[in-house]
Amino acid sequence: MNRRSYLIRLIILLSIFWLSLTQSFSPINLVTGFVVVMLSAYYYSMFSSENKITDIYRINPLIVIYYFFYLLYSMFRASFVIIYRMTQDPPSPGMVIIPTKLNGELSIAILSMSITLTPGTITVDYQEGMLHVLCMYSNQPMEILEQEVLGNYEEILYRIEQKQ
């Protein structure tokens, strides 16, 4: 992968990240985002060598876009599930320790942020392949909790990790 294609991918990923943070498509936000992304990519390219750029992370932008929309879908779905549960029974918060098969620091960080963004769960810690997650409803069997907390996040990130 050459430097130009990597910078184009970096600009696309940073733009998606900017839009997900601001959640606004107003003209001023788009212009501001474009300026911030271009400056970030410019400064990154100034301070990184050719070898570093191509060896860090080779991520397909289509997978990132897919992950972004899956995350949005999961967040909305979990919001409605939490609202429904709160009307049915009181919360029973508790700490749950969930194993993960991810190895890369970036993958683990994205997984923990995705879990925290999903309503009803907060990632508290990561130690030796185990995520410590605070769940609003922890009184369920462990298999159900793992599926609700991890969803397909881990599988998508694991596939990305294996392709690198």
CSV table of C-alpha atoms in Angstrom, one decimal, residues 21-126:
chain,number,residue,atom,x,y,z
A,21,LEU,CA,-18.6,12.5,17.3
A,22,THR,CA,-20.5,15.6,16.2
A,23,GLN,CA,-23.6,13.9,14.8
A,24,SER,CA,-24.4,17.0,12.7
A,25,PHE,CA,-24.5,17.5,8.9
A,26,SER,CA,-24.7,21.2,9.0
A,27,PRO,CA,-22.5,23.1,6.4
A,28,ILE,CA,-20.4,24.7,9.1
A,29,ASN,CA,-19.8,21.3,10.8
A,30,LEU,CA,-18.8,19.7,7.5
A,31,VAL,CA,-16.4,22.5,6.7
A,32,THR,CA,-14.9,22.4,10.2
A,33,GLY,CA,-14.6,18.7,10.0
A,34,PHE,CA,-12.9,18.8,6.6
A,35,VAL,CA,-10.4,21.4,7.9
A,36,VAL,CA,-9.7,19.4,11.1
A,37,VAL,CA,-9.3,16.1,9.2
A,38,MET,CA,-7.0,17.6,6.5
A,39,LEU,CA,-4.8,19.2,9.2
A,40,SER,CA,-4.7,16.0,11.1
A,41,ALA,CA,-3.7,14.0,8.1
A,42,TYR,CA,-1.1,16.6,7.0
A,43,TYR,CA,0.6,16.6,10.4
A,44,TYR,CA,0.4,12.9,10.6
A,45,SER,CA,2.1,12.5,7.3
A,46,MET,CA,4.8,15.1,8.3
A,47,PHE,CA,5.8,13.2,11.4
A,48,SER,CA,5.6,9.6,10.2
A,49,SER,CA,8.0,7.7,8.0
A,50,GLU,CA,7.0,5.7,4.9
A,51,ASN,CA,7.5,2.4,6.8
A,52,LYS,CA,5.4,3.4,9.8
A,53,ILE,CA,2.5,4.4,7.6
A,54,THR,CA,2.1,1.2,5.8
A,55,ASP,CA,2.9,-1.1,8.7
A,56,ILE,CA,0.6,0.2,11.4
A,57,TYR,CA,-3.0,-0.9,10.6
A,58,ARG,CA,-4.3,-2.0,7.3
A,59,ILE,CA,-8.0,-1.5,7.7
A,60,ASN,CA,-10.6,-1.7,4.9
A,61,PRO,CA,-12.7,1.4,5.0
A,62,LEU,CA,-15.8,-0.6,4.0
A,63,ILE,CA,-15.5,-2.7,7.1
A,64,VAL,CA,-15.2,0.5,9.2
A,65,ILE,CA,-18.3,1.9,7.6
A,66,TYR,CA,-20.1,-1.4,8.2
A,67,TYR,CA,-19.0,-1.4,11.9
A,68,PHE,CA,-20.1,2.2,12.3
A,69,PHE,CA,-23.6,1.4,11.1
A,70,TYR,CA,-23.8,-1.8,13.1
A,71,LEU,CA,-22.8,0.2,16.2
A,72,LEU,CA,-25.5,2.7,15.6
A,73,TYR,CA,-28.1,-0.1,15.1
A,74,SER,CA,-27.0,-1.8,18.3
A,75,MET,CA,-27.1,1.5,20.2
A,76,PHE,CA,-30.7,2.2,19.1
A,77,ARG,CA,-31.8,-1.4,19.7
A,78,ALA,CA,-30.3,-1.5,23.2
A,79,SER,CA,-32.0,1.8,24.0
A,80,PHE,CA,-35.4,0.3,23.4
A,81,VAL,CA,-34.5,-2.9,25.2
A,82,ILE,CA,-33.4,-1.0,28.3
A,83,ILE,CA,-36.5,1.2,28.2
A,84,TYR,CA,-38.7,-1.9,28.0
A,85,ARG,CA,-36.8,-3.7,30.8
A,86,MET,CA,-37.1,-0.6,33.1
A,87,THR,CA,-40.9,-0.6,32.7
A,88,GLN,CA,-41.0,-4.4,33.6
A,89,ASP,CA,-38.6,-4.8,36.5
A,90,PRO,CA,-36.1,-2.8,38.5
A,91,PRO,CA,-32.5,-2.7,37.5
A,92,SER,CA,-30.1,-5.1,39.1
A,93,PRO,CA,-26.6,-3.6,38.4
A,94,GLY,CA,-23.5,-5.7,38.7
A,95,MET,CA,-20.0,-6.3,37.5
A,96,VAL,CA,-19.6,-9.0,34.9
A,97,ILE,CA,-16.3,-10.4,33.7
A,98,ILE,CA,-16.4,-11.4,30.0
A,99,PRO,CA,-13.5,-13.1,28.2
A,100,THR,CA,-12.5,-11.8,24.8
A,101,LYS,CA,-10.5,-13.4,22.1
A,102,LEU,CA,-9.1,-10.1,20.8
A,103,ASN,CA,-5.4,-9.5,21.1
A,104,GLY,CA,-4.6,-6.2,19.5
A,105,GLU,CA,-4.7,-3.0,21.6
A,106,LEU,CA,-6.7,-1.1,19.0
A,107,SER,CA,-9.3,-3.9,18.7
A,108,ILE,CA,-9.7,-4.1,22.5
A,109,ALA,CA,-10.0,-0.3,22.8
A,110,ILE,CA,-12.7,-0.2,20.1
A,111,LEU,CA,-14.5,-3.1,21.6
A,112,SER,CA,-14.6,-1.5,25.1
A,113,MET,CA,-15.7,1.9,23.7
A,114,SER,CA,-18.4,0.2,21.7
A,115,ILE,CA,-19.7,-1.6,24.8
A,116,THR,CA,-19.6,1.6,26.7
A,117,LEU,CA,-21.6,3.5,24.0
A,118,THR,CA,-24.3,0.8,24.1
A,119,PRO,CA,-26.9,1.8,26.7
A,120,GLY,CA,-27.0,-0.3,29.9
A,121,THR,CA,-23.3,-1.3,29.9
A,122,ILE,CA,-20.0,0.4,30.8
A,123,THR,CA,-16.6,-1.1,30.3
A,124,VAL,CA,-14.6,-0.5,33.5
A,125,ASP,CA,-11.4,-2.5,33.0
A,126,TYR,CA,-9.4,-4.9,30.9
